[in-house]
Structures are given as structure tokens and as C-alpha cells.
PDB file of C-alpha atoms in Angstrom:
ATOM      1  CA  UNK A   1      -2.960   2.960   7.284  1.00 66.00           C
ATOM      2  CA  UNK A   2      -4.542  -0.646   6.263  1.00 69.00           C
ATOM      3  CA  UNK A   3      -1.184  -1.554   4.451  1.00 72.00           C
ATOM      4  CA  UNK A   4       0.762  -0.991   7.751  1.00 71.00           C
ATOM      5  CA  UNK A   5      -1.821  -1.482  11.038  1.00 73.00           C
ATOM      6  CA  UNK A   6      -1.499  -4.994  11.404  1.00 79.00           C
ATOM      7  CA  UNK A   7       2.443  -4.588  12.689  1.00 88.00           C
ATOM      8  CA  UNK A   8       2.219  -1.342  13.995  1.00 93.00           C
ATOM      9  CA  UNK A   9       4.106  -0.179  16.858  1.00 96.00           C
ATOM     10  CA  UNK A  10       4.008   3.010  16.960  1.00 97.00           C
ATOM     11  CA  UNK A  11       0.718   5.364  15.729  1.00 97.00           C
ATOM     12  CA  UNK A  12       1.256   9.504  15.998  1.00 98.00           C
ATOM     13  CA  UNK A  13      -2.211  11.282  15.451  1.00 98.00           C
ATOM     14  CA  UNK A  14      -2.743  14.749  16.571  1.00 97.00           C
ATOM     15  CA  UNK A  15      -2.816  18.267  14.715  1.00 97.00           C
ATOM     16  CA  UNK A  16      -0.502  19.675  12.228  1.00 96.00           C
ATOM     17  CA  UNK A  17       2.138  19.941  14.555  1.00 98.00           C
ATOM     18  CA  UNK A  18       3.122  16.107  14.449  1.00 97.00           C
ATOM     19  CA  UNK A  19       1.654  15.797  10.692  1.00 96.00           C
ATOM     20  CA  UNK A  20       4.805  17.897   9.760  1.00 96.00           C
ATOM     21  CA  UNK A  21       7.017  17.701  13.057  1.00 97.00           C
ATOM     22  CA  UNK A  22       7.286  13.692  13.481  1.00 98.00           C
ATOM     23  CA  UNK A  23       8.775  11.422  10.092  1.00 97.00           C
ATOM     24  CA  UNK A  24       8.407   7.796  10.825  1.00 95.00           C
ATOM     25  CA  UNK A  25      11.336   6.951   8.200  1.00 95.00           C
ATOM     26  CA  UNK A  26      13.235   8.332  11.063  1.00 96.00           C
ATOM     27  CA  UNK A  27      11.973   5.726  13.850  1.00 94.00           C
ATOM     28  CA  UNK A  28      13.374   2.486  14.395  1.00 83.00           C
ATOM     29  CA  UNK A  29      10.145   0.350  15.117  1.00 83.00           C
ATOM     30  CA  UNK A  30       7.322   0.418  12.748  1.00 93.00           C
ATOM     31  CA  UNK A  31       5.274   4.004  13.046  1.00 96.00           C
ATOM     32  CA  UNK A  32       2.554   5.433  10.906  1.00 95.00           C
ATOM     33  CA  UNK A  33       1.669   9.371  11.397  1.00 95.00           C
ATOM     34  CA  UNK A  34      -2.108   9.581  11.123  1.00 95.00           C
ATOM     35  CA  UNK A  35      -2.073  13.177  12.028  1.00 96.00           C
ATOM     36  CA  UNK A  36      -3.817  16.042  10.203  1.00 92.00           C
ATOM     37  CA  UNK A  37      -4.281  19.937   9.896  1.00 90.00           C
ATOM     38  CA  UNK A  38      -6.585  20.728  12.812  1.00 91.00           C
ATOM     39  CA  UNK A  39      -7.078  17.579  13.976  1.00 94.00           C
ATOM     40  CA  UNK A  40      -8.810  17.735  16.978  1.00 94.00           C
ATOM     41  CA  UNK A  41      -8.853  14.838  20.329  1.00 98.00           C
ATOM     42  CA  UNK A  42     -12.359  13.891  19.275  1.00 96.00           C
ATOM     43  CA  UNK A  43     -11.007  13.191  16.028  1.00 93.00           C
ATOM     44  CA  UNK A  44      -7.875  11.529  17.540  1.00 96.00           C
ATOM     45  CA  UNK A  45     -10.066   9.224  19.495  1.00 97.00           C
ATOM     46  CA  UNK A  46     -11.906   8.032  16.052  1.00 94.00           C
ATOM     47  CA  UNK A  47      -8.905   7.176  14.349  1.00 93.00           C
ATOM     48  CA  UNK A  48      -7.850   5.355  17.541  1.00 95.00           C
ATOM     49  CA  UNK A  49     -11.282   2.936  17.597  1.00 94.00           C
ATOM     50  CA  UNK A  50     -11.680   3.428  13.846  1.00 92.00           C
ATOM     51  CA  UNK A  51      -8.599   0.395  13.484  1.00 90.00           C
ATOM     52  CA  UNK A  52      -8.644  -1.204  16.944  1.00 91.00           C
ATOM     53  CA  UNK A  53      -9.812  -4.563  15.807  1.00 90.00           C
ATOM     54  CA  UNK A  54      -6.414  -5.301  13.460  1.00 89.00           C
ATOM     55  CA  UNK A  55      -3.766  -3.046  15.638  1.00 89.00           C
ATOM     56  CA  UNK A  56      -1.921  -6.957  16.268  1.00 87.00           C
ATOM     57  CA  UNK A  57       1.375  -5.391  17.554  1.00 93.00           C
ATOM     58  CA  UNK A  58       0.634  -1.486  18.433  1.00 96.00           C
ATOM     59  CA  UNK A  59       2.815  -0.275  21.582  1.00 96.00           C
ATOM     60  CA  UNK A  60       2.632   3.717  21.866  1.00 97.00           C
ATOM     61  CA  UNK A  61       0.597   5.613  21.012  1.00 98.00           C
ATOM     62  CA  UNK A  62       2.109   9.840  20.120  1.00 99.00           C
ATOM     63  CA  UNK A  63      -0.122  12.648  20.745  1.00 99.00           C
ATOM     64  CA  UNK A  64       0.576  16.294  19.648  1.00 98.00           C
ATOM     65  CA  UNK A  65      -0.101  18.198  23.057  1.00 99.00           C
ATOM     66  CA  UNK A  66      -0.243  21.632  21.320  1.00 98.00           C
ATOM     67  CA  UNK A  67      -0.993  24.747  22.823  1.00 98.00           C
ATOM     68  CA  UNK A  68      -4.158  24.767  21.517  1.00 96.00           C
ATOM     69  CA  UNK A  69      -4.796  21.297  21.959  1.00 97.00           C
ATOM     70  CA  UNK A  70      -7.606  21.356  24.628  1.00 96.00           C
ATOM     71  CA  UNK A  71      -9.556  24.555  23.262  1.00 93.00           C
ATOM     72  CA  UNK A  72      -9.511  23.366  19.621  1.00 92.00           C
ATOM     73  CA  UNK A  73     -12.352  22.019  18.241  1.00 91.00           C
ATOM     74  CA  UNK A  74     -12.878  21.115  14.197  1.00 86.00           C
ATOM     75  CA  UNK A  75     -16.636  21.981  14.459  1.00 81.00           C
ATOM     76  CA  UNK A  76     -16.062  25.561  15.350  1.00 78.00           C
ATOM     77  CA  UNK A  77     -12.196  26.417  14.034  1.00 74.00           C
ATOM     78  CA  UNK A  78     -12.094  23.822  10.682  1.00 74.00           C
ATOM     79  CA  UNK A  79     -15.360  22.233   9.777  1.00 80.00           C
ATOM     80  CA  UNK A  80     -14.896  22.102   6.141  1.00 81.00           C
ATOM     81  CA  UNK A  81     -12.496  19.560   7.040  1.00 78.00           C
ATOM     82  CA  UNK A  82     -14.951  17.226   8.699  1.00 81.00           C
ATOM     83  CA  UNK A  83     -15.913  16.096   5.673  1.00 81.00           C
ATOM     84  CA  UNK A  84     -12.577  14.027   4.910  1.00 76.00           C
ATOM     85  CA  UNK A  85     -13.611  12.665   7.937  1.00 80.00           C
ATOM     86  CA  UNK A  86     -16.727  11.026   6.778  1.00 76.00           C
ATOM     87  CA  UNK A  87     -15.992  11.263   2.714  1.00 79.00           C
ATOM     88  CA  UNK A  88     -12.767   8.920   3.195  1.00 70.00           C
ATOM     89  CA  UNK A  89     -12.719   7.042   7.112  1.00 80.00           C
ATOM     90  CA  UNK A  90     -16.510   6.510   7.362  1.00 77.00           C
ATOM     91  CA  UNK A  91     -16.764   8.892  10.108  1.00 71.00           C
ATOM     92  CA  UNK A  92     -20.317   8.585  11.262  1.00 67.00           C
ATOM     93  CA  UNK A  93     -21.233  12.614  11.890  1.00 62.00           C
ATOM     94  CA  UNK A  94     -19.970  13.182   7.616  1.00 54.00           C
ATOM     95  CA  UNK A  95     -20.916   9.614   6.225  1.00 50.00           C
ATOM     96  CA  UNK A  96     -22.828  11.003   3.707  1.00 49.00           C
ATOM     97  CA  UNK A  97     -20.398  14.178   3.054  1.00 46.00           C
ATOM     98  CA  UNK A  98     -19.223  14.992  -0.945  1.00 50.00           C
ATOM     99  CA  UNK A  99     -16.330  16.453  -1.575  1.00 51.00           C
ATOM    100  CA  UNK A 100     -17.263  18.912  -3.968  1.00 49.00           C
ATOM    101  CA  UNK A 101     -19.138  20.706  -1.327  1.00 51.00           C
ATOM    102  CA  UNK A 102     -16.762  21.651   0.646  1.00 51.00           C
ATOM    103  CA  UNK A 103     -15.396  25.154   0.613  1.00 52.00           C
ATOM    104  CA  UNK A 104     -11.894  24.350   0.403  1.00 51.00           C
ATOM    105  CA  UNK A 105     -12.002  21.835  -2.744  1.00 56.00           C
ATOM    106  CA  UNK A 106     -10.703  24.932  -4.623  1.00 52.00           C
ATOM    107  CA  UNK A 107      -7.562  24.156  -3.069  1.00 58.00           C
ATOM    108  CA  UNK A 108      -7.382  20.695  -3.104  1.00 52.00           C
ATOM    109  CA  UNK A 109      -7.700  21.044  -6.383  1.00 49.00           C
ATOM    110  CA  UNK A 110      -5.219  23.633  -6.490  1.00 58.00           C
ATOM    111  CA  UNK A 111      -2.754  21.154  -5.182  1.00 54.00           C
ATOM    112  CA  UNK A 112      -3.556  17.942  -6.908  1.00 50.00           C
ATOM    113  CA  UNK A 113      -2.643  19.942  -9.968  1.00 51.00           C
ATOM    114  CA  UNK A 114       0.358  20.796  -8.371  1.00 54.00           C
ATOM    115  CA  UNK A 115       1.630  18.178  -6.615  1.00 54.00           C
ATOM    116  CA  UNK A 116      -0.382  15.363  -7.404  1.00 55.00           C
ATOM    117  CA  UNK A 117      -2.774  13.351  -5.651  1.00 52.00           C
ATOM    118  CA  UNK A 118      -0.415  12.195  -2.597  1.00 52.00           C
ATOM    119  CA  UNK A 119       0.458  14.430  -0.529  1.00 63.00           C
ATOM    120  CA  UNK A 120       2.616  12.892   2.113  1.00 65.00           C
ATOM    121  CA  UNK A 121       4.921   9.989   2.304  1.00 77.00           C
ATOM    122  CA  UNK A 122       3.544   6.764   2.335  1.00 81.00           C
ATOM    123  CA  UNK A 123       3.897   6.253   6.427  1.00 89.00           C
ATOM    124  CA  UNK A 124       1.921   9.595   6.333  1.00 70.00           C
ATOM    125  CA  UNK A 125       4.642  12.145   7.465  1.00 88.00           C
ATOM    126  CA  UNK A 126       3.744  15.492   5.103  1.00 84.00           C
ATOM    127  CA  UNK A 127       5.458  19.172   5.519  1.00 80.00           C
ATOM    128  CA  UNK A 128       2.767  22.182   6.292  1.00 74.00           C
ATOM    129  CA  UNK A 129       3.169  24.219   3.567  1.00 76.00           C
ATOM    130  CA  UNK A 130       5.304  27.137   4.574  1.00 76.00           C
ATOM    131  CA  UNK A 131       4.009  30.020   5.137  1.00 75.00           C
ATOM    132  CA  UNK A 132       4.093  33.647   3.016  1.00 77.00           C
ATOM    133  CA  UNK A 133       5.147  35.347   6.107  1.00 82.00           C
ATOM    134  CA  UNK A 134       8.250  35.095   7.444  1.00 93.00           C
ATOM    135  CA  UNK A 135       8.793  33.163  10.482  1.00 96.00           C
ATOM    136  CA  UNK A 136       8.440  36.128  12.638  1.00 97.00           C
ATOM    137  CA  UNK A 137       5.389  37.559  11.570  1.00 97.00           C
ATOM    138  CA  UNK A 138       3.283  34.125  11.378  1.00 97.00           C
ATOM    139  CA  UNK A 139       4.988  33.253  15.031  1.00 98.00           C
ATOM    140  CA  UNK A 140       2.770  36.115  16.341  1.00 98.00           C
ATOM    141  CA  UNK A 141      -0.522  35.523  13.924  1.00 97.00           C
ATOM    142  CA  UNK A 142      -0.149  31.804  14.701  1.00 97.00           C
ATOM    143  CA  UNK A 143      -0.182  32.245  18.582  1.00 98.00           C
ATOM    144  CA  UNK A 144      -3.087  35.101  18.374  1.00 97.00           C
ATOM    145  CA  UNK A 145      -4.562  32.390  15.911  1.00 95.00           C
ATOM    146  CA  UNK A 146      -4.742  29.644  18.744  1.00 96.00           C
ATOM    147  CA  UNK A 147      -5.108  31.711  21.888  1.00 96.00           C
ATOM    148  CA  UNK A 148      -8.742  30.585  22.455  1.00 91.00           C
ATOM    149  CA  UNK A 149     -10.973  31.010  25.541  1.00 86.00           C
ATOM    150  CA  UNK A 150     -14.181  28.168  24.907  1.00 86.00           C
ATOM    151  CA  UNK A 151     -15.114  26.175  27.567  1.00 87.00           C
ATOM    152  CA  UNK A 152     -17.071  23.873  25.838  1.00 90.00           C
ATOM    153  CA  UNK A 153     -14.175  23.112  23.953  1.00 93.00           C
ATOM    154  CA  UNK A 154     -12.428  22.499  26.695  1.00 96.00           C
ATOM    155  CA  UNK A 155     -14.991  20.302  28.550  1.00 96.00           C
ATOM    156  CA  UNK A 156     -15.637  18.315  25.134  1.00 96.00           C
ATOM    157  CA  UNK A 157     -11.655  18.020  24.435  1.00 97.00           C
ATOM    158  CA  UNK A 158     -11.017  16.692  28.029  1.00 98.00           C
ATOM    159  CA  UNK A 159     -13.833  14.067  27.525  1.00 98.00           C
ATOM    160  CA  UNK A 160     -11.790  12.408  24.495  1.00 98.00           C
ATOM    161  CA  UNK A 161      -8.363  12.590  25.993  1.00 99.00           C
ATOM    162  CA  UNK A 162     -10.029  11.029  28.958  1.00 98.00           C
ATOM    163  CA  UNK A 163     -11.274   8.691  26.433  1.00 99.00           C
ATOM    164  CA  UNK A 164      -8.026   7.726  24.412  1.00 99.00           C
ATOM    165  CA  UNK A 165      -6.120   7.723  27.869  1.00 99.00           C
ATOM    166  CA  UNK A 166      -8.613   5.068  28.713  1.00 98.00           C
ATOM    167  CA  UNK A 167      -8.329   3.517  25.195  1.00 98.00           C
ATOM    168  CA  UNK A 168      -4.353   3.059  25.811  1.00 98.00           C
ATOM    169  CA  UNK A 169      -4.412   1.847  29.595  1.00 98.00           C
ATOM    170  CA  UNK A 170      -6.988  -1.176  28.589  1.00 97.00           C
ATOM    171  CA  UNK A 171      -5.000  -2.160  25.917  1.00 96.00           C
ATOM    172  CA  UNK A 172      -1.218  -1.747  27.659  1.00 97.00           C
ATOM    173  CA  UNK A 173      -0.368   0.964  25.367  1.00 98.00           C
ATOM    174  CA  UNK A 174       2.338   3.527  26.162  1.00 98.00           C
ATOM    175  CA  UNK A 175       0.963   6.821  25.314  1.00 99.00           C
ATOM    176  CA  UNK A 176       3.046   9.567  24.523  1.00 99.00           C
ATOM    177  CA  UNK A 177       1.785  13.421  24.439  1.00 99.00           C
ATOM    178  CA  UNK A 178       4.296  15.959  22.980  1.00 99.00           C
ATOM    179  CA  UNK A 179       4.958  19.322  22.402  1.00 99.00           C
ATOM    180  CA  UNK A 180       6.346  20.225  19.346  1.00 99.00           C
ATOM    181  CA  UNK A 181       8.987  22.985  19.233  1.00 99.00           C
ATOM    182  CA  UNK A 182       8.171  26.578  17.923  1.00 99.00           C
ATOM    183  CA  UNK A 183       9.582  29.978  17.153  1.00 98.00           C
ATOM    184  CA  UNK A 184      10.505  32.180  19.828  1.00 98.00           C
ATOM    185  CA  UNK A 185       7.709  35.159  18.136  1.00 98.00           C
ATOM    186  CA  UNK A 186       5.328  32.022  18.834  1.00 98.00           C
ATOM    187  CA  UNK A 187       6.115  31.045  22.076  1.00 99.00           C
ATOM    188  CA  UNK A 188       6.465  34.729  23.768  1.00 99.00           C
ATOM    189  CA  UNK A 189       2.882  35.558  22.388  1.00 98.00           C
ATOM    190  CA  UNK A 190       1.013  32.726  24.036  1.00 98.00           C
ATOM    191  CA  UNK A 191      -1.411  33.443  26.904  1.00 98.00           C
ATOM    192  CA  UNK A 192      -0.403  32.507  29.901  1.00 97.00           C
ATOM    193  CA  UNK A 193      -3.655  31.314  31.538  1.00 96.00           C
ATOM    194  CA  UNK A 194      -4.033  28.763  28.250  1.00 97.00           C
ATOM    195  CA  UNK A 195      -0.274  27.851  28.259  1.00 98.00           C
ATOM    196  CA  UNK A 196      -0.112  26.930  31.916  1.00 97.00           C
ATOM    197  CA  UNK A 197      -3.285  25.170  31.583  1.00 97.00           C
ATOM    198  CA  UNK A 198      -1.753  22.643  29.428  1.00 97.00           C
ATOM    199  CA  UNK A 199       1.258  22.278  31.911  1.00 98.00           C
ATOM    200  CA  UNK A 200      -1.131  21.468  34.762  1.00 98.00           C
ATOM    201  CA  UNK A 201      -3.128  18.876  32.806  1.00 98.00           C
ATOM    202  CA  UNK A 202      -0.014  17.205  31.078  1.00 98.00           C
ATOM    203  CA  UNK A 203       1.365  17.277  35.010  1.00 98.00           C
ATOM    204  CA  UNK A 204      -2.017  15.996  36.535  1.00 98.00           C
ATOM    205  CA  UNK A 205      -2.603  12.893  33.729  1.00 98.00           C
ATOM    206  CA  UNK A 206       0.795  11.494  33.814  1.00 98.00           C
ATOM    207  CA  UNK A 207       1.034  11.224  37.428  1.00 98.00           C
ATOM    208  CA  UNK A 208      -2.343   9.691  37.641  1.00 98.00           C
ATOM    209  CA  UNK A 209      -2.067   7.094  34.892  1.00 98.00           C
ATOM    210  CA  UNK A 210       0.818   5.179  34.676  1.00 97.00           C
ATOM    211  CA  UNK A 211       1.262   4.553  31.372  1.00 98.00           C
ATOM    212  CA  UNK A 212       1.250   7.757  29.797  1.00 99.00           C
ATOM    213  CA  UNK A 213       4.366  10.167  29.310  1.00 98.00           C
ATOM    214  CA  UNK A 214       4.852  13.846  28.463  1.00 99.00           C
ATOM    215  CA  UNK A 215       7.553  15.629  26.763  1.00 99.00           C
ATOM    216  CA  UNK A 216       7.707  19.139  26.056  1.00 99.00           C
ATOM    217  CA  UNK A 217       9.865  20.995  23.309  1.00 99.00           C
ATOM    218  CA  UNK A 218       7.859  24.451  23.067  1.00 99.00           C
ATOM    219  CA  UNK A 219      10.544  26.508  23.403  1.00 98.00           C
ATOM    220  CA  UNK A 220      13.942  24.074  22.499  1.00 98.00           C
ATOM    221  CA  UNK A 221      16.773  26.243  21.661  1.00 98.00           C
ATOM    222  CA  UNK A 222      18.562  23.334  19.726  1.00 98.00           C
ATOM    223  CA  UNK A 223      16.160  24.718  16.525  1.00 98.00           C
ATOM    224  CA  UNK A 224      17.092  27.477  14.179  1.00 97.00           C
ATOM    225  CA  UNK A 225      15.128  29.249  11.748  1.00 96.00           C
ATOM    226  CA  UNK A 226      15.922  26.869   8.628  1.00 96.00           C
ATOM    227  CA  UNK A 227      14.619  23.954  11.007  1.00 97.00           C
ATOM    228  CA  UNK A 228      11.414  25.753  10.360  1.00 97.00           C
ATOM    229  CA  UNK A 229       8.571  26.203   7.892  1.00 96.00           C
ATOM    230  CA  UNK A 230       6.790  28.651   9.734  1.00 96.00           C
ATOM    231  CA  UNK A 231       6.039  30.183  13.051  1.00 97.00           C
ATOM    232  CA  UNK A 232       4.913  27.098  14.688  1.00 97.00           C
ATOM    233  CA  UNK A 233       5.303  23.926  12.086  1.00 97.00           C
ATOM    234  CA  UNK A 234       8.751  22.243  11.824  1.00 97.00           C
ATOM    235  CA  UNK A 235      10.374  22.353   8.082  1.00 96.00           C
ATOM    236  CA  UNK A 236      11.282  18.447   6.439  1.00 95.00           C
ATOM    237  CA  UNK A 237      14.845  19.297   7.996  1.00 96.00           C
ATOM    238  CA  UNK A 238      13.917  20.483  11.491  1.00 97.00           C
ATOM    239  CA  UNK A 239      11.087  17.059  11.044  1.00 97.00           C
ATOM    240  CA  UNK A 240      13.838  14.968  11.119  1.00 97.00           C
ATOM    241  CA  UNK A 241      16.145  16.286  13.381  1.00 98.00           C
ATOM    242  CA  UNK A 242      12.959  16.836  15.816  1.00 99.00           C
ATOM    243  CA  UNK A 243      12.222  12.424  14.970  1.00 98.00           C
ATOM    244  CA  UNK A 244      15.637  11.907  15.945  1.00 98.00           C
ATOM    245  CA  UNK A 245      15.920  14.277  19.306  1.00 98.00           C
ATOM    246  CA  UNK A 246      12.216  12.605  20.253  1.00 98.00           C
ATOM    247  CA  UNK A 247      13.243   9.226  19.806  1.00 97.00           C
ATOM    248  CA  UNK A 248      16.778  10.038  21.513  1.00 97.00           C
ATOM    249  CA  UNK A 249      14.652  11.646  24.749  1.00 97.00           C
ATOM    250  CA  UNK A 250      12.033   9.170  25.224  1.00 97.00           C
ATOM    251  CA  UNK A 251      15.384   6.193  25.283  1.00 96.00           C
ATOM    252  CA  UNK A 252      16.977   7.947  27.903  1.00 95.00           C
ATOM    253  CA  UNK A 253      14.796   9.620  29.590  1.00 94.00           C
ATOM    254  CA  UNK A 254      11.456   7.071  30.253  1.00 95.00           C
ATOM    255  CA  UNK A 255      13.457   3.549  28.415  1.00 94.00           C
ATOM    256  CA  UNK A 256      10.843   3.402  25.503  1.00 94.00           C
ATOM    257  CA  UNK A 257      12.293   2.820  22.664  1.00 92.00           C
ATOM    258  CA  UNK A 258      10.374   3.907  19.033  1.00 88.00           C
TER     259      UNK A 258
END
């Protein structure tokens, strides 16, 4: 992210959905995907800050608007993760994290040994790794998975998209919230209430600020089941035909070119 902030024009941060759904080698301009597994907004916003003093050219900003987006939150679904936070960004909350405390440096370990010690490419696009079930069967545990119902999730979640909403407007940034596409077992098992909550917001925000966009690809019948690596992340080959419909729809559709 240092190498590449200082002629930035396009940043993607969000969950897991835009980690392995949006490849910058597949965008014209010059994009970086700072997204992560369970990345949460209040995360999102710290990443956002975290650079703000050497972004020299940065023009949109791309936000995963998942359906769990506003009820997830890392300190209650994914806190071993925090740590990274702190251990590697100097997140405040986890300065003084170790790694080998966390519960999950099993795995890491796990996959250093396997794939060595990068694990995504180096403008930070990286492929979930697919799941043991097949795309049916984690479509439905996925979509039970992130069917939530905490409001203080929700209050806290709103507070930081407020936030990075605010963020972009003062600094004549473009921001962009999107919704990844999914498998149909995903889709048809989502809660209503939660789903159309998202709609409403994503409706609400972009007609009250100007300078932030929405596109949604939930349920995009252009995908097929090899354009996937599970129930709700895209595979490296549905990743870049995704990069390519995204950047084709946000030309045509709102003249903002990536």
C-alpha cells in the first residue's frame, strides 16, 4: 500500500467479497484492493485515515456493500483478526497485539508453509479459498452465516459509513459501494428484513450525497458456477470477469471511469 498510495486512483477496501471479487490488474487507472476477510466499516474507515496524508492523486473510493455489511462487526464475528490490525497497520485498539496469540496462527502457519508468505498479488487482489462444500451447500451456510439481527452493530456500522461518506465528500472523492454477485442457494436464503435494509440505506445515501454511487450485482445471472469459489466469493475467473463488468457499468452507467 506505501509502494502505490502516492498515485492512487482508485482504493477498494471492504470484506472478503471485494478482497476476492475486484483484481486491480484488470482496471485501467491505478487501484490497490485493501480489502480483507471480515473486514468491517470501522475497519474500512481506519485504512481510509490510516494513509490520508500521502493519497496525492486518489479519486474513488470502492466499498463492498455486502449483505452483511451493516450488522457485521470484527469484535463480535472475527476478533482474532483484530490483531493484524494493530500487529501490522498500527491500529490503536491492537498496538500492542503478538501474533502468536492469536487463535488462528495455526493456520497462518498452515499456509505460509503452503503457499508462502504472500498471499495475494502485489496490488492486493487474493482468491478466498474455496470452500469444501459445494457451491450449493455453502450458498445456504453462508447466508444463515450472515443473517444477523444486532443493533448495536448496526448503530456502530452506520456511524463509520457516515464517517467515510464524510471522509470522501471533503476530499472530492467518488465513492463507490457495491454488491458483489452470489449464488442463487445464497441469495434465496437471505432475510428479507436485513436484505431490504441494505436497499433502503444504499437508496437513502446516494440520493443524499452527491458523490457517492451504488451498484448492485447480488443476484447477476451473467455468472455461472465455475465463475465461483464458493457460495458467496467470486473464483480468480469470475474476479476478473466481475473487474471487467464493474468497470464496464460504472463507464456507462454514472461516466466514471476506473
Amino acid at each position: 500500500m506505501l509502494q502505490h498510495a502516492n498515485n492512487l486512483n482508485t482504493l477498494i477496501v471492504g470484506n472478503s467479497h471485494c478482497m476476492s471479487g475486484i483484481n486491480p490488474f484488470f482496471l485501467t487507472n491505478n487501484a490497490f484492493n485493501f480489502a480483507n476477510s471480515s473486514q468491517d466499516l470501522e475497519r474500512d474507515y481506519f485504512i481510509l485515515t490510516k494513509y490520508e496524508d500521502i493519497y496525492a492523486e486518489l479519486k474513488q473510493v470502492i466499498l463492498s456493500f455486502s449483505y452483511c455489511t451493516l450488522q457485521d462487526k470484527m469484535d463480535y464475528t472475527d476478533k482474532p483478526r483484530l490483531k493484524y490490525y494493530g500487529i501490522y497497520i498500527g491500529y490503536e485498539k491492537y498496538k500492542y497485539s503478538m501474533e502468536i496469540t492469536s487463535n488462528i496462527t495455526y493456520e497462518k502457519v498452515r499456509e505460509y508453509l503452503r503457499d508462502g508468505s504472500l498471499q495475494c498479488s502485489p496490488l492486493g487482489f487474493r482468491v478466498n479459498i474455496p470452500s469444501k462444500d459445494d457451491l450449493n451447500i455453502s450458498g445456504i451456510k453462508a447466508a444463515k452465516r450472515h443473517t444477523l439481527n444486532n443493533q448495536e452493530s448496526l448503530t456502530d456500522n452506520l456511524k463509520f459509513l457516515n464517517k467515510i461518506i464524510q471522509f470522501c465528500e471533503n476530499r472530492q472523492i467518488k465513492l463507490i459501494l457495491v454488491t458483489t454477485p452470489t449464488w442463487h442457494t445464497y441469495y434465496e436464503h437471505l432475510d428479507e428484513h436485513q436484505l431490504n435494509q441494505i436497499y433502503s440505506i444504499a437508496t437513502e445515501i446516494t440520493e443524499d450525497h452527491k458523490n457517492v454511487f451504488y451498484l448492485d450485482f447480488l443476484k447477476d445471472v451473467r455468472f455461472n458456477d465455475k465463475d465461483f469459489s464458493d457460495g458467496d466469493h467470486l473464483s480468480e475467473e469470475g474476479a476478473e470477469k466481475f473487474t471487467k463488468i464493474l468497470k464496464d457499468s460504472l463507464d456507462h452507467t454514472f461516466k466514471i471511469k476506473l
